[in-house]
PDB file of C-alpha atoms in Angstrom:
ATOM      1  CA  ASP A   1      -2.916  -1.867  15.182  1.00  0.00           C
ATOM      2  CA  TYR A   2      -5.334  -1.148  12.573  1.00  0.00           C
ATOM      3  CA  ARG A   3      -4.448   2.389  12.969  1.00  0.00           C
ATOM      4  CA  ALA A   4      -0.587   2.159  12.400  1.00  0.00           C
ATOM      5  CA  ARG A   5      -0.935  -0.524   9.724  1.00  0.00           C
ATOM      6  CA  ALA A   6      -2.956   1.760   7.294  1.00  0.00           C
ATOM      7  CA  ALA A   7      -0.371   4.955   8.200  1.00  0.00           C
ATOM      8  CA  LEU A   8       2.627   2.037   6.925  1.00  0.00           C
ATOM      9  CA  VAL A   9       1.027   1.375   3.528  1.00  0.00           C
ATOM     10  CA  MET A  10      -0.216   4.426   2.542  1.00  0.00           C
ATOM     11  CA  ALA A  11       2.720   6.196   3.426  1.00  0.00           C
ATOM     12  CA  PRO A  12       4.638   5.570   0.252  1.00  0.00           C
ATOM     13  CA  PHE A  13       1.527   7.029  -1.894  1.00  0.00           C
ATOM     14  CA  LEU A  14       1.108   9.770   0.526  1.00  0.00           C
ATOM     15  CA  THR A  15       4.560  11.789   0.239  1.00  0.00           C
ATOM     16  CA  ASP A  16       3.406  15.100   0.271  1.00  0.00           C
ATOM     17  CA  PHE A  17       2.275  13.921   4.003  1.00  0.00           C
ATOM     18  CA  SER A  18       4.089  14.234   6.898  1.00  0.00           C
ATOM     19  CA  GLY A  19       4.658  11.133   9.482  1.00  0.00           C
ATOM     20  CA  GLU A  20       2.335  12.882  12.078  1.00  0.00           C
ATOM     21  CA  GLU A  21      -0.111  14.684  10.058  1.00  0.00           C
ATOM     22  CA  LEU A  22      -0.863  10.806   8.398  1.00  0.00           C
ATOM     23  CA  ARG A  23      -1.401   9.109  11.709  1.00  0.00           C
ATOM     24  CA  GLY A  24      -3.320  11.959  12.391  1.00  0.00           C
ATOM     25  CA  CYS A  25      -5.640  11.572   9.767  1.00  0.00           C
ATOM     26  CA  VAL A  26      -5.641   7.534  10.375  1.00  0.00           C
ATOM     27  CA  ALA A  27      -6.093   7.998  14.258  1.00  0.00           C
ATOM     28  CA  ASP A  28      -9.299  10.509  13.729  1.00  0.00           C
ATOM     29  CA  ALA A  29     -10.958   8.415  10.629  1.00  0.00           C
ATOM     30  CA  TYR A  30     -10.733   5.085  12.927  1.00  0.00           C
ATOM     31  CA  ALA A  31     -11.410   6.335  16.306  1.00  0.00           C
ATOM     32  CA  GLU A  32     -12.975   4.441  18.240  1.00  0.00           C
ATOM     33  CA  GLN A  33     -16.515   6.427  18.627  1.00  0.00           C
ATOM     34  CA  LYS A  34     -16.762   5.330  15.068  1.00  0.00           C
ATOM     35  CA  PHE A  35     -15.686   1.760  15.040  1.00  0.00           C
ATOM     36  CA  SER A  36     -17.169  -0.621  17.669  1.00  0.00           C
ATOM     37  CA  GLY A  37     -13.899  -2.445  18.434  1.00  0.00           C
ATOM     38  CA  PRO A  38     -11.326  -3.072  15.775  1.00  0.00           C
ATOM     39  CA  PRO A  39     -11.993  -1.836  12.141  1.00  0.00           C
ATOM     40  CA  ALA A  40     -11.146  -4.708   9.899  1.00  0.00           C
ATOM     41  CA  PRO A  41     -11.513  -7.384  12.403  1.00  0.00           C
ATOM     42  CA  LEU A  42     -11.561 -11.669  11.274  1.00  0.00           C
ATOM     43  CA  SER A  43     -13.652 -14.330  11.867  1.00  0.00           C
ATOM     44  CA  SER A  44     -13.515 -18.323  11.254  1.00  0.00           C
ATOM     45  CA  PRO A  45     -16.651 -19.918  10.836  1.00  0.00           C
ATOM     46  CA  GLU A  46     -14.258 -23.055   9.885  1.00  0.00           C
ATOM     47  CA  SER A  47     -10.793 -24.599   9.606  1.00  0.00           C
ATOM     48  CA  GLY A  48      -8.983 -22.525   6.551  1.00  0.00           C
ATOM     49  CA  VAL A  49     -11.425 -19.936   5.758  1.00  0.00           C
ATOM     50  CA  TRP A  50     -11.770 -16.191   7.728  1.00  0.00           C
ATOM     51  CA  PHE A  51     -13.982 -13.919   6.889  1.00  0.00           C
ATOM     52  CA  LEU A  52     -13.057  -9.993   6.783  1.00  0.00           C
ATOM     53  CA  GLU A  53     -15.426  -7.745   8.696  1.00  0.00           C
ATOM     54  CA  LEU A  54     -15.661  -4.508   7.316  1.00  0.00           C
ATOM     55  CA  TRP A  55     -19.219  -3.725   8.369  1.00  0.00           C
ATOM     56  CA  HIS A  56     -18.543  -1.863  11.779  1.00  0.00           C
ATOM     57  CA  GLY A  57     -18.004   1.451  11.037  1.00  0.00           C
ATOM     58  CA  PRO A  58     -20.607   4.116  11.507  1.00  0.00           C
ATOM     59  CA  THR A  59     -22.985   2.867   8.197  1.00  0.00           C
ATOM     60  CA  CYS A  60     -22.254  -0.806   8.323  1.00  0.00           C
ATOM     61  CA  ALA A  61     -21.145  -0.481   5.100  1.00  0.00           C
ATOM     62  CA  PHE A  62     -17.346  -1.572   4.116  1.00  0.00           C
ATOM     63  CA  LYS A  63     -16.772   1.492   2.209  1.00  0.00           C
ATOM     64  CA  ASP A  64     -16.514   3.481   5.985  1.00  0.00           C
ATOM     65  CA  MET A  65     -13.210   1.978   5.895  1.00  0.00           C
ATOM     66  CA  ALA A  66     -12.327   4.830   2.879  1.00  0.00           C
ATOM     67  CA  LEU A  67     -14.647   7.425   3.295  1.00  0.00           C
ATOM     68  CA  GLN A  68     -13.886   8.207   6.835  1.00  0.00           C
ATOM     69  CA  LEU A  69     -10.490   8.732   6.116  1.00  0.00           C
ATOM     70  CA  LEU A  70     -10.811  10.476   2.836  1.00  0.00           C
ATOM     71  CA  PRO A  71     -12.347  13.896   4.048  1.00  0.00           C
ATOM     72  CA  ARG A  72      -9.167  14.417   6.435  1.00  0.00           C
ATOM     73  CA  LEU A  73      -7.310  13.405   3.801  1.00  0.00           C
ATOM     74  CA  LEU A  74      -8.881  16.241   1.104  1.00  0.00           C
ATOM     75  CA  THR A  75      -8.980  19.220   3.762  1.00  0.00           C
ATOM     76  CA  LEU A  76      -5.928  18.630   4.575  1.00  0.00           C
ATOM     77  CA  SER A  77      -4.471  18.575   1.002  1.00  0.00           C
ATOM     78  CA  LEU A  78      -6.605  22.141   0.353  1.00  0.00           C
ATOM     79  CA  GLY A  79      -5.099  23.351   2.809  1.00  0.00           C
ATOM     80  CA  LYS A  80      -1.648  22.784   2.045  1.00  0.00           C
ATOM     81  CA  ILE A  81      -2.204  24.050  -1.946  1.00  0.00           C
ATOM     82  CA  ARG A  82      -4.169  26.852   0.113  1.00  0.00           C
ATOM     83  CA  SER A  83      -6.821  26.321  -1.946  1.00  0.00           C
ATOM     84  CA  GLN A  84      -9.487  29.272  -1.972  1.00  0.00           C
ATOM     85  CA  LYS A  85     -11.799  26.944  -3.034  1.00  0.00           C
ATOM     86  CA  GLY A  86     -14.039  24.165  -1.209  1.00  0.00           C
ATOM     87  CA  ALA A  87     -14.485  20.663  -2.487  1.00  0.00           C
ATOM     88  CA  LEU A  88     -17.633  19.635  -4.449  1.00  0.00           C
ATOM     89  CA  ILE A  89     -17.992  16.038  -3.843  1.00  0.00           C
ATOM     90  CA  LEU A  90     -19.941  14.175  -6.458  1.00  0.00           C
ATOM     91  CA  VAL A  91     -20.553  10.455  -5.506  1.00  0.00           C
ATOM     92  CA  ALA A  92     -22.906   7.551  -7.958  1.00  0.00           C
ATOM     93  CA  THR A  93     -24.107   5.054  -5.723  1.00  0.00           C
ATOM     94  CA  SER A  94     -25.552   2.063  -5.683  1.00  0.00           C
ATOM     95  CA  GLY A  95     -26.260   2.224  -1.943  1.00  0.00           C
ATOM     96  CA  ASP A  96     -23.457   1.338   0.275  1.00  0.00           C
ATOM     97  CA  THR A  97     -20.962   4.715  -1.311  1.00  0.00           C
ATOM     98  CA  GLY A  98     -23.653   7.071  -1.007  1.00  0.00           C
ATOM     99  CA  LYS A  99     -24.319   6.950   2.841  1.00  0.00           C
ATOM    100  CA  ALA A 100     -20.239   6.248   3.509  1.00  0.00           C
ATOM    101  CA  ALA A 101     -20.023   9.386   2.123  1.00  0.00           C
ATOM    102  CA  LEU A 102     -22.678  11.991   3.334  1.00  0.00           C
ATOM    103  CA  GLU A 103     -21.657  10.542   6.777  1.00  0.00           C
ATOM    104  CA  GLY A 104     -17.638  11.253   6.097  1.00  0.00           C
ATOM    105  CA  PHE A 105     -18.145  14.240   4.745  1.00  0.00           C
ATOM    106  CA  ARG A 106     -21.267  15.603   7.304  1.00  0.00           C
ATOM    107  CA  ASP A 107     -20.332  19.124   7.857  1.00  0.00           C
ATOM    108  CA  VAL A 108     -16.920  18.675   7.475  1.00  0.00           C
ATOM    109  CA  LYS A 109     -15.616  22.561   6.590  1.00  0.00           C
ATOM    110  CA  GLY A 110     -15.091  23.362   2.830  1.00  0.00           C
ATOM    111  CA  THR A 111     -16.968  20.495   1.288  1.00  0.00           C
ATOM    112  CA  ARG A 112     -20.119  19.917  -0.140  1.00  0.00           C
ATOM    113  CA  VAL A 113     -21.363  16.252  -1.012  1.00  0.00           C
ATOM    114  CA  ALA A 114     -23.552  15.291  -3.523  1.00  0.00           C
ATOM    115  CA  VAL A 115     -25.289  11.820  -3.435  1.00  0.00           C
ATOM    116  CA  PHE A 116     -27.133  10.650  -6.708  1.00  0.00           C
ATOM    117  CA  TYR A 117     -28.215   6.764  -6.955  1.00  0.00           C
ATOM    118  CA  PRO A 118     -30.537   5.059  -9.225  1.00  0.00           C
ATOM    119  CA  GLN A 119     -34.475   5.983  -8.280  1.00  0.00           C
ATOM    120  CA  ASN A 120     -35.903   2.051  -6.841  1.00  0.00           C
ATOM    121  CA  GLY A 121     -32.525   0.347  -7.344  1.00  0.00           C
ATOM    122  CA  VAL A 122     -30.963   0.485  -3.877  1.00  0.00           C
ATOM    123  CA  SER A 123     -32.279  -1.425  -1.094  1.00  0.00           C
ATOM    124  CA  ALA A 124     -34.666   0.484   1.446  1.00  0.00           C
ATOM    125  CA  LEU A 125     -32.394   0.520   4.252  1.00  0.00           C
ATOM    126  CA  GLN A 126     -30.304   2.312   2.071  1.00  0.00           C
ATOM    127  CA  GLU A 127     -32.468   4.711   0.427  1.00  0.00           C
ATOM    128  CA  ARG A 128     -33.978   5.765   4.300  1.00  0.00           C
ATOM    129  CA  GLN A 129     -30.436   6.167   5.169  1.00  0.00           C
ATOM    130  CA  MET A 130     -29.879   8.350   2.824  1.00  0.00           C
ATOM    131  CA  ARG A 131     -32.497  10.435   2.177  1.00  0.00           C
ATOM    132  CA  THR A 132     -32.632  10.931   6.204  1.00  0.00           C
ATOM    133  CA  GLN A 133     -28.965  11.980   6.421  1.00  0.00           C
ATOM    134  CA  ARG A 134     -28.255  15.048   8.514  1.00  0.00           C
ATOM    135  CA  GLY A 135     -25.965  17.942   8.264  1.00  0.00           C
ATOM    136  CA  GLY A 136     -25.608  21.484   6.546  1.00  0.00           C
ATOM    137  CA  ASN A 137     -23.619  20.185   3.308  1.00  0.00           C
ATOM    138  CA  VAL A 138     -25.217  17.355   2.047  1.00  0.00           C
ATOM    139  CA  SER A 139     -28.071  16.381  -0.782  1.00  0.00           C
ATOM    140  CA  VAL A 140     -29.534  13.419  -2.366  1.00  0.00           C
ATOM    141  CA  TRP A 141     -30.829  12.720  -5.459  1.00  0.00           C
ATOM    142  CA  ALA A 142     -32.674   9.810  -7.167  1.00  0.00           C
ATOM    143  CA  VAL A 143     -32.128   9.191 -10.740  1.00  0.00           C
ATOM    144  CA  ARG A 144     -34.318   7.315 -13.477  1.00  0.00           C
ATOM    145  CA  GLY A 145     -32.024   4.997 -14.520  1.00  0.00           C
ATOM    146  CA  ASN A 146     -29.866   2.383 -12.956  1.00  0.00           C
ATOM    147  CA  PHE A 147     -26.283   2.077 -11.124  1.00  0.00           C
ATOM    148  CA  ASP A 148     -24.387   2.924 -14.593  1.00  0.00           C
ATOM    149  CA  ASP A 149     -26.959   5.697 -15.919  1.00  0.00           C
ATOM    150  CA  ALA A 150     -25.702   7.696 -12.621  1.00  0.00           C
ATOM    151  CA  GLN A 151     -22.219   7.241 -12.807  1.00  0.00           C
ATOM    152  CA  THR A 152     -21.972   7.641 -16.433  1.00  0.00           C
ATOM    153  CA  GLY A 153     -23.834  10.856 -15.749  1.00  0.00           C
ATOM    154  CA  VAL A 154     -21.289  12.307 -13.123  1.00  0.00           C
ATOM    155  CA  LYS A 155     -18.440  11.444 -15.648  1.00  0.00           C
ATOM    156  CA  LYS A 156     -20.061  13.937 -17.870  1.00  0.00           C
ATOM    157  CA  ILE A 157     -20.168  16.360 -15.430  1.00  0.00           C
ATOM    158  CA  PHE A 158     -16.862  16.138 -14.653  1.00  0.00           C
ATOM    159  CA  ALA A 159     -15.834  16.023 -17.942  1.00  0.00           C
ATOM    160  CA  ASP A 160     -17.394  19.247 -19.040  1.00  0.00           C
ATOM    161  CA  GLY A 161     -15.315  22.391 -18.975  1.00  0.00           C
ATOM    162  CA  HIS A 162     -18.006  24.672 -18.823  1.00  0.00           C
ATOM    163  CA  ILE A 163     -19.463  23.072 -15.701  1.00  0.00           C
ATOM    164  CA  ARG A 164     -16.116  22.703 -14.195  1.00  0.00           C
ATOM    165  CA  GLU A 165     -15.222  27.088 -14.970  1.00  0.00           C
ATOM    166  CA  GLU A 166     -19.051  27.650 -13.742  1.00  0.00           C
ATOM    167  CA  THR A 167     -18.240  26.038 -10.624  1.00  0.00           C
ATOM    168  CA  GLY A 168     -14.980  27.569 -10.267  1.00  0.00           C
ATOM    169  CA  LYS A 169     -16.509  30.956 -10.403  1.00  0.00           C
ATOM    170  CA  ARG A 170     -18.963  29.876  -7.515  1.00  0.00           C
ATOM    171  CA  GLY A 171     -15.679  29.015  -5.319  1.00  0.00           C
ATOM    172  CA  TRP A 172     -16.257  25.131  -5.897  1.00  0.00           C
ATOM    173  CA  MET A 173     -13.668  22.840  -7.447  1.00  0.00           C
ATOM    174  CA  LEU A 174     -15.244  19.305  -8.226  1.00  0.00           C
ATOM    175  CA  SER A 175     -13.888  16.040  -6.879  1.00  0.00           C
ATOM    176  CA  SER A 176     -15.484  12.668  -6.322  1.00  0.00           C
ATOM    177  CA  ALA A 177     -15.563  10.427  -3.919  1.00  0.00           C
ATOM    178  CA  ASN A 178     -16.270   7.308  -5.871  1.00  0.00           C
ATOM    179  CA  SER A 179     -13.282   5.108  -6.546  1.00  0.00           C
ATOM    180  CA  ILE A 180     -12.043   7.085  -9.601  1.00  0.00           C
ATOM    181  CA  ASN A 181     -10.561   9.237  -7.053  1.00  0.00           C
ATOM    182  CA  TRP A 182      -7.402   7.424  -5.927  1.00  0.00           C
ATOM    183  CA  GLY A 183      -7.630   8.056  -2.345  1.00  0.00           C
ATOM    184  CA  ARG A 184     -10.925   6.768  -1.737  1.00  0.00           C
ATOM    185  CA  LEU A 185      -9.196   3.782  -3.437  1.00  0.00           C
ATOM    186  CA  LEU A 186      -6.008   3.618  -1.594  1.00  0.00           C
ATOM    187  CA  PRO A 187      -7.482   3.233   1.975  1.00  0.00           C
ATOM    188  CA  GLN A 188      -8.834  -0.731   0.813  1.00  0.00           C
ATOM    189  CA  ILE A 189      -5.483  -1.826   0.283  1.00  0.00           C
ATOM    190  CA  VAL A 190      -5.211  -1.554   3.513  1.00  0.00           C
ATOM    191  CA  TYR A 191      -7.203  -4.218   5.195  1.00  0.00           C
ATOM    192  CA  TYR A 192      -5.482  -6.819   3.164  1.00  0.00           C
ATOM    193  CA  PHE A 193      -2.414  -5.976   4.566  1.00  0.00           C
ATOM    194  CA  SER A 194      -3.804  -6.235   8.290  1.00  0.00           C
ATOM    195  CA  ALA A 195      -5.824  -9.128   7.565  1.00  0.00           C
ATOM    196  CA  TRP A 196      -2.701 -10.972   6.525  1.00  0.00           C
ATOM    197  CA  CYS A 197      -1.022  -9.642   9.238  1.00  0.00           C
ATOM    198  CA  ASP A 198      -3.667 -10.840  11.695  1.00  0.00           C
ATOM    199  CA  LEU A 199      -3.216 -14.539  10.110  1.00  0.00           C
ATOM    200  CA  ALA A 200       0.301 -14.532  10.582  1.00  0.00           C
ATOM    201  CA  ALA A 201       0.337 -12.997  13.970  1.00  0.00           C
ATOM    202  CA  SER A 202      -2.339 -15.803  15.110  1.00  0.00           C
ATOM    203  CA  GLY A 203       0.068 -18.842  13.770  1.00  0.00           C
ATOM    204  CA  ALA A 204      -2.775 -19.373  10.924  1.00  0.00           C
ATOM    205  CA  VAL A 205      -0.426 -18.523   7.952  1.00  0.00           C
ATOM    206  CA  ARG A 206       3.365 -18.860   8.026  1.00  0.00           C
ATOM    207  CA  PRO A 207       6.149 -16.118   7.534  1.00  0.00           C
ATOM    208  CA  GLY A 208       5.557 -15.821   2.962  1.00  0.00           C
ATOM    209  CA  GLU A 209       2.770 -17.734   3.008  1.00  0.00           C
ATOM    210  CA  PRO A 210       0.222 -16.573   0.182  1.00  0.00           C
ATOM    211  CA  VAL A 211      -3.782 -15.939   1.168  1.00  0.00           C
ATOM    212  CA  ASP A 212      -6.822 -16.423  -1.203  1.00  0.00           C
ATOM    213  CA  PHE A 213      -9.059 -13.678  -1.317  1.00  0.00           C
ATOM    214  CA  CYS A 214     -12.934 -13.772  -2.773  1.00  0.00           C
ATOM    215  CA  VAL A 215     -14.412 -10.761  -3.213  1.00  0.00           C
ATOM    216  CA  PRO A 216     -17.777  -9.879  -4.007  1.00  0.00           C
ATOM    217  CA  THR A 217     -17.243  -7.328  -6.985  1.00  0.00           C
ATOM    218  CA  GLY A 218     -19.564  -4.910  -8.642  1.00  0.00           C
ATOM    219  CA  ASN A 219     -17.155  -1.405  -9.514  1.00  0.00           C
ATOM    220  CA  PHE A 220     -14.239  -3.556  -9.747  1.00  0.00           C
ATOM    221  CA  GLY A 221     -12.529  -1.395  -6.856  1.00  0.00           C
ATOM    222  CA  ASP A 222     -12.078  -3.355  -3.770  1.00  0.00           C
ATOM    223  CA  ILE A 223     -10.637  -6.425  -5.955  1.00  0.00           C
ATOM    224  CA  LEU A 224      -8.264  -4.366  -7.469  1.00  0.00           C
ATOM    225  CA  ALA A 225      -6.902  -2.929  -4.192  1.00  0.00           C
ATOM    226  CA  ALA A 226      -6.093  -6.269  -3.404  1.00  0.00           C
ATOM    227  CA  TYR A 227      -4.132  -6.936  -6.608  1.00  0.00           C
ATOM    228  CA  TYR A 228      -2.548  -3.414  -5.938  1.00  0.00           C
ATOM    229  CA  ALA A 229      -1.737  -5.192  -2.422  1.00  0.00           C
ATOM    230  CA  LYS A 230       0.039  -8.071  -4.129  1.00  0.00           C
ATOM    231  CA  LYS A 231       1.766  -5.866  -6.516  1.00  0.00           C
ATOM    232  CA  MET A 232       3.584  -4.140  -3.115  1.00  0.00           C
ATOM    233  CA  GLY A 233       4.269  -7.284  -1.810  1.00  0.00           C
ATOM    234  CA  LEU A 234       1.887  -8.909   0.283  1.00  0.00           C
ATOM    235  CA  PRO A 235       1.470 -12.986  -0.390  1.00  0.00           C
ATOM    236  CA  VAL A 236      -1.307 -12.966  -2.104  1.00  0.00           C
ATOM    237  CA  GLY A 237      -2.539 -16.363  -4.095  1.00  0.00           C
ATOM    238  CA  ARG A 238      -5.892 -16.286  -6.099  1.00  0.00           C
ATOM    239  CA  LEU A 239      -7.678 -13.273  -6.656  1.00  0.00           C
ATOM    240  CA  VAL A 240     -11.446 -15.002  -6.790  1.00  0.00           C
ATOM    241  CA  CYS A 241     -14.068 -12.335  -8.353  1.00  0.00           C
ATOM    242  CA  ALA A 242     -17.338 -13.071  -7.051  1.00  0.00           C
ATOM    243  CA  SER A 243     -20.444 -11.491  -8.881  1.00  0.00           C
ATOM    244  CA  ASN A 244     -24.763 -11.848  -9.198  1.00  0.00           C
ATOM    245  CA  ALA A 245     -26.672 -12.085 -11.847  1.00  0.00           C
ATOM    246  CA  ASN A 246     -25.065  -9.143 -13.525  1.00  0.00           C
ATOM    247  CA  ASN A 247     -21.768 -11.104 -14.163  1.00  0.00           C
ATOM    248  CA  VAL A 248     -20.081  -9.262 -16.619  1.00  0.00           C
ATOM    249  CA  LEU A 249     -17.037  -9.057 -14.586  1.00  0.00           C
ATOM    250  CA  THR A 250     -16.845 -13.048 -14.037  1.00  0.00           C
ATOM    251  CA  GLU A 251     -17.612 -13.689 -17.917  1.00  0.00           C
ATOM    252  CA  PHE A 252     -14.735 -11.458 -18.861  1.00  0.00           C
ATOM    253  CA  LEU A 253     -12.219 -12.785 -16.605  1.00  0.00           C
ATOM    254  CA  LYS A 254     -13.222 -15.938 -18.270  1.00  0.00           C
ATOM    255  CA  THR A 255     -13.715 -15.267 -22.219  1.00  0.00           C
ATOM    256  CA  GLY A 256     -11.298 -11.982 -22.527  1.00  0.00           C
ATOM    257  CA  VAL A 257     -14.905 -10.430 -24.249  1.00  0.00           C
ATOM    258  CA  TYR A 258     -16.432  -7.469 -22.077  1.00  0.00           C
ATOM    259  CA  ASP A 259     -19.828  -7.311 -23.068  1.00  0.00           C
ATOM    260  CA  ARG A 260     -22.334  -5.104 -21.323  1.00  0.00           C
ATOM    261  CA  ASN A 261     -25.356  -5.884 -23.924  1.00  0.00           C
ATOM    262  CA  ARG A 262     -27.382  -7.654 -21.384  1.00  0.00           C
ATOM    263  CA  ARG A 263     -30.579  -7.924 -19.328  1.00  0.00           C
ATOM    264  CA  PHE A 264     -29.757  -5.553 -15.962  1.00  0.00           C
ATOM    265  CA  TYR A 265     -30.939  -7.315 -13.191  1.00  0.00           C
ATOM    266  CA  THR A 266     -32.073  -5.401  -9.963  1.00  0.00           C
ATOM    267  CA  THR A 267     -31.185  -8.295  -7.394  1.00  0.00           C
ATOM    268  CA  ILE A 268     -30.874  -8.441  -3.423  1.00  0.00           C
ATOM    269  CA  SER A 269     -26.939  -7.089  -3.615  1.00  0.00           C
ATOM    270  CA  PRO A 270     -27.353  -3.813  -5.584  1.00  0.00           C
ATOM    271  CA  SER A 271     -23.711  -2.605  -4.882  1.00  0.00           C
ATOM    272  CA  MET A 272     -23.022  -5.463  -7.507  1.00  0.00           C
ATOM    273  CA  ASP A 273     -25.612  -4.288  -9.672  1.00  0.00           C
ATOM    274  CA  ILE A 274     -23.545  -2.898 -11.770  1.00  0.00           C
ATOM    275  CA  LEU A 275     -22.667  -3.359 -16.229  1.00  0.00           C
ATOM    276  CA  VAL A 276     -20.203  -1.026 -16.596  1.00  0.00           C
ATOM    277  CA  SER A 277     -17.250  -1.556 -13.934  1.00  0.00           C
ATOM    278  CA  SER A 278     -15.286   1.584 -13.869  1.00  0.00           C
ATOM    279  CA  ASN A 279     -12.083  -0.217 -12.351  1.00  0.00           C
ATOM    280  CA  LEU A 280     -11.641  -2.731 -14.719  1.00  0.00           C
ATOM    281  CA  GLU A 281      -9.723  -0.001 -16.716  1.00  0.00           C
ATOM    282  CA  ARG A 282      -6.864   0.341 -14.262  1.00  0.00           C
ATOM    283  CA  LEU A 283      -6.197  -3.157 -14.355  1.00  0.00           C
ATOM    284  CA  LEU A 284      -6.003  -3.328 -17.953  1.00  0.00           C
ATOM    285  CA  PHE A 285      -3.980  -0.240 -17.976  1.00  0.00           C
ATOM    286  CA  ASP A 286      -1.057  -2.064 -15.274  1.00  0.00           C
ATOM    287  CA  LEU A 287      -1.436  -5.421 -17.746  1.00  0.00           C
ATOM    288  CA  THR A 288      -0.598  -3.907 -20.891  1.00  0.00           C
ATOM    289  CA  GLY A 289       2.366  -2.237 -19.194  1.00  0.00           C
ATOM    290  CA  GLY A 290       0.984   1.132 -18.790  1.00  0.00           C
ATOM    291  CA  ASP A 291      -0.423   1.551 -22.997  1.00  0.00           C
ATOM    292  CA  GLY A 292      -3.175   4.016 -22.482  1.00  0.00           C
ATOM    293  CA  GLY A 293      -3.452   4.399 -26.247  1.00  0.00           C
ATOM    294  CA  ARG A 294      -4.160   0.390 -26.054  1.00  0.00           C
ATOM    295  CA  VAL A 295      -6.949   0.796 -23.085  1.00  0.00           C
ATOM    296  CA  ALA A 296      -8.526   3.706 -24.555  1.00  0.00           C
ATOM    297  CA  GLY A 297      -9.257   2.167 -27.525  1.00  0.00           C
ATOM    298  CA  TRP A 298     -10.969  -0.590 -26.149  1.00  0.00           C
ATOM    299  CA  MET A 299     -13.256   2.047 -23.598  1.00  0.00           C
ATOM    300  CA  ALA A 300     -13.820   3.983 -27.364  1.00  0.00           C
ATOM    301  CA  GLU A 301     -15.362   0.706 -27.964  1.00  0.00           C
ATOM    302  CA  LEU A 302     -17.004  -0.159 -24.950  1.00  0.00           C
ATOM    303  CA  ALA A 303     -18.794   2.848 -25.196  1.00  0.00           C
ATOM    304  CA  ARG A 304     -19.704   2.990 -29.092  1.00  0.00           C
ATOM    305  CA  SER A 305     -21.074  -0.776 -29.268  1.00  0.00           C
ATOM    306  CA  GLY A 306     -21.187  -1.908 -25.730  1.00  0.00           C
ATOM    307  CA  ARG A 307     -18.443  -4.450 -26.099  1.00  0.00           C
ATOM    308  CA  TYR A 308     -14.706  -5.365 -26.750  1.00  0.00           C
ATOM    309  CA  ARG A 309     -12.483  -7.823 -26.758  1.00  0.00           C
ATOM    310  CA  VAL A 310      -8.504  -8.578 -24.988  1.00  0.00           C
TER     311      VAL A 310
END
């Protein structure tokens, strides 16, 4: 059962939550009225190949897997610390995250959500989904620029002490529904475990047999979740980083040079139209043994010149 697996996988990271609380959050997030059938089933078009179907949530985006759960974890956390402030959720989106965040936080008590998306940089369907979102605590804003511009703007808000202070005076604390928030990334680890368990249960893989995962990649969060699953002990073989014309990540993995100084392409896969992948920083931090200074140097070089080499 996916819900039981989710509670089990996430429990070591959420030690301030009781088992009952965590199971309650998971049961609510992945309730049958929100997901049509199993939340993350497998299908096999040919022998030895499987698709992990992550589109069965309320917005048909894989981000539903995390963003139906995050609001429940966040509001429970606010209650535990007896916060007198609400949570103002800022979101930069290339399409999927925006609608999933709006739907996940819709009318959740003690929260407001503001989504920023690149004008002419999301699909027509995604834009309509966001602009027609119902809810008394939601707002949507188009940004003149691409996703990287929207993401950079949101990060600047989080880093601005004056804005944080003024927001606090008005009774709100800033938070994020992007993968810079660990609570967004953690639920994504679960479906890799669930996929392997389903394969093992069907006899498609033997106990301990590694499975390769090919992951369409933009901001590097989803494939990073697979990497963390492997570090937790899941039998993972190769992780294949799939890209579109904005192939800054695949080039980096081949050459060791990250270079955002290139043409930005608007493609039919807008969630992958990214030149500055935030979660790569987390991978580098892990691979350097937690050398924050070294990683910070690379990020400073990226901000200064648009490129760095590892």
